[in-house]
C-alpha positions as CSV (number, residue, x, y, z in Angstrom):
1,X,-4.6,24.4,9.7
2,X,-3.4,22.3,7.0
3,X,-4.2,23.6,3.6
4,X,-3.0,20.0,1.9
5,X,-6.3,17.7,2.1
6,X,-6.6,13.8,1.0
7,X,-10.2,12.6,1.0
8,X,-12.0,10.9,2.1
9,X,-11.8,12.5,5.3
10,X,-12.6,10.5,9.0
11,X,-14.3,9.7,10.5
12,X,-14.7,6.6,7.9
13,X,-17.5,4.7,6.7
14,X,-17.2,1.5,5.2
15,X,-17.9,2.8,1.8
16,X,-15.3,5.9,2.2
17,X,-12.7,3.3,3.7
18,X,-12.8,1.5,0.6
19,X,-12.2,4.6,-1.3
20,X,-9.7,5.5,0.4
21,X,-7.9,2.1,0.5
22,X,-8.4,2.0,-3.2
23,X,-7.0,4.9,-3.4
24,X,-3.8,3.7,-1.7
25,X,-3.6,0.8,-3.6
26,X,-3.7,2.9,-7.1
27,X,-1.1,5.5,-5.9
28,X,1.1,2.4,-5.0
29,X,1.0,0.8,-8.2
30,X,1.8,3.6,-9.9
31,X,5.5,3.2,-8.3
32,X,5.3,6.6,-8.3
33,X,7.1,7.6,-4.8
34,X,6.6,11.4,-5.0
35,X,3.0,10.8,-6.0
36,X,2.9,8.6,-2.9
37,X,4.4,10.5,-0.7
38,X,1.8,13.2,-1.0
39,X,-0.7,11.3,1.1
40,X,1.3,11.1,4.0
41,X,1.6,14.3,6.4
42,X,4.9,16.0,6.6
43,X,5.6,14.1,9.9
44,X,4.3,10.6,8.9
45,X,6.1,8.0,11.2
46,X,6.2,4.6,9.3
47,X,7.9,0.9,10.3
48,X,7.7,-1.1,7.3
49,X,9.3,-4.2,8.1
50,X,12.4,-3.4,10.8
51,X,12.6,0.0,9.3
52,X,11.7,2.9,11.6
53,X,11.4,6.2,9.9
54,X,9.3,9.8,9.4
55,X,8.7,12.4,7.1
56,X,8.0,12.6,3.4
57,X,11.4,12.7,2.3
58,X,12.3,9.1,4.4
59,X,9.1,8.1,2.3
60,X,9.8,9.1,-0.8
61,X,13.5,7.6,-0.2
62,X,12.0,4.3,1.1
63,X,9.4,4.2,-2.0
64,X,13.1,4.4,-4.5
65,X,14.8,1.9,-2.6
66,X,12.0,-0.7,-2.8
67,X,10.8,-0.3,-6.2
68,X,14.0,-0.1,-8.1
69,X,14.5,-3.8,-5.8
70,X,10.7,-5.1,-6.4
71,X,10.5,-4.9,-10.1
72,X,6.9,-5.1,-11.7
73,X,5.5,-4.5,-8.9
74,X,1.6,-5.1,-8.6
75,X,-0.5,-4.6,-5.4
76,X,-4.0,-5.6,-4.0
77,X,-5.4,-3.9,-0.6
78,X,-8.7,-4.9,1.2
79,X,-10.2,-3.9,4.0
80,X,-9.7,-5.5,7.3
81,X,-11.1,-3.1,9.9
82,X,-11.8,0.6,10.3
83,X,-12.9,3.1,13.1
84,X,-13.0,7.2,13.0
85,X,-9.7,7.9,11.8
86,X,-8.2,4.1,11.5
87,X,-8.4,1.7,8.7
88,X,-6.6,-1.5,9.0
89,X,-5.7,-3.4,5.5
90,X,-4.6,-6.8,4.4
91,X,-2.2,-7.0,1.1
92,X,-0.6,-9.1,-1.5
93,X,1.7,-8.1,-4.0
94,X,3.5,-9.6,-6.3
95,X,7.3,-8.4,-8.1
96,X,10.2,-9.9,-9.0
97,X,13.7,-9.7,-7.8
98,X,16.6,-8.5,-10.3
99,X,17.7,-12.9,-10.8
100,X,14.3,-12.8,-12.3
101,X,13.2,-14.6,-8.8
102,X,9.3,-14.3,-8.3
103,X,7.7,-13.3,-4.8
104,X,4.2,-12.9,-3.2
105,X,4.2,-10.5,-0.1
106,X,1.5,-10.9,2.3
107,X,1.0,-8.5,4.7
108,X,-1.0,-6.2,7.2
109,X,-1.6,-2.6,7.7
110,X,-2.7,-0.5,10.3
111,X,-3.5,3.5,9.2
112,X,-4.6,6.8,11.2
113,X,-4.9,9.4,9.5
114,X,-5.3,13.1,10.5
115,X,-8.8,15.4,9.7
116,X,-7.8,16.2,6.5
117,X,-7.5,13.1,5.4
118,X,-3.3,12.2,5.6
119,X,-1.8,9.5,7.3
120,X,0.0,10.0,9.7
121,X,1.4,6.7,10.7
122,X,1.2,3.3,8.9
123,X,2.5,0.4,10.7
124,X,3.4,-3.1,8.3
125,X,4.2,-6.6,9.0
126,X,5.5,-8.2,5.8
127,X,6.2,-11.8,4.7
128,X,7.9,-12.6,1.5
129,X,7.0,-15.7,-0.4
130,X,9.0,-17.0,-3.4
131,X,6.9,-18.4,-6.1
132,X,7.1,-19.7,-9.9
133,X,6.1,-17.4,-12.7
134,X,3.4,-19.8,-12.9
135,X,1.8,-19.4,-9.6
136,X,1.4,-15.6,-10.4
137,X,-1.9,-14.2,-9.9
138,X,-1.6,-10.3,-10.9
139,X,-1.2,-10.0,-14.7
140,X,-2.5,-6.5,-15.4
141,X,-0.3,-3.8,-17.3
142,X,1.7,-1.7,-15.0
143,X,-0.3,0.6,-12.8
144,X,-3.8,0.2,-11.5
145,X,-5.7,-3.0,-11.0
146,X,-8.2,-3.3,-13.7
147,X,-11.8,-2.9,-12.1
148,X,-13.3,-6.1,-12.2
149,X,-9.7,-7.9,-11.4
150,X,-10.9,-10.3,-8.9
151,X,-9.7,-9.4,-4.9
152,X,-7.8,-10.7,-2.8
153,X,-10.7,-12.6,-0.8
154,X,-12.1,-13.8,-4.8
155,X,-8.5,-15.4,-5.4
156,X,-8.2,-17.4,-1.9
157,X,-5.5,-15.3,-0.9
């Protein structure tokens, strides 16, 4: 028995898979790759991308890597789909490369998570956009998005 827990817990509702996708989306923007890491189980298998790996250190190694590359980072999750223990999510995020480049990534997600409430695979499929400073659409300070920020489906996105 697993004495870490993450709730909600499956099987999901629509109401606690939107908590737990906020949830996701707050840890994220944190850039916070320990914090992250934590809602994964010790095992987690991820592709992100072409990248295969597992386990919370791969995660928390991955997590480095990206954000020290994707500079002010700032994400938006919303639900696509969920089941007992599945959610599947649509995202956007926005960052900057270190020539001062600007992208959007769109992408998808596909969760399961185990009964207390860790993931314990996420599979994404991730497009990368380059875009003026002037097409940007996230402008909140660093870390979460403001309630009230308009979602993804609210900016045509």
């Amino acid at each position: 028995m697993s004495l870490e827990t993450k709730p909600p817990f499956p099987p999901f509702t629509l109401e606690t898979a939107g908590q737990k996708i906020r949830a996701a989306e707050n840890a994220w923007n944190s850039r916070d790759p320990a914090r992250c890491a934590q809602a994964y189980t010790v095992d987690s298998t991820w592709r992100n991308r072409a990248e295969f790996f597992s386990g919370r250190e791969a995660i928390t190694a991955f997590l480095e890597r990206k954000w020290a590359a994707e500079l002010e980072y700032r994400l938006i999750k919303e639900l696509w789909a969920f089941t007992d223990d599945r959610i599947a999510v649509r995202f956007a995020y926005e960052w900057h490369d270190a020539a001062g480049q600007w992208f959007r990534s769109y992408g998808n997600e596909n969760w399961q998570f185990d009964e207390y409430g860790l993931m314990r695979q996420r599979f994404a499929s991730i497009n990368d956009l380059a875009i003026s400073e002037a097409d940007r659409l996230f402008h909140w300070p660093q870390g979460p998005r403001p309630d009230g920020h308009p979602s993804l489906s609210e900016l045509g996105l």
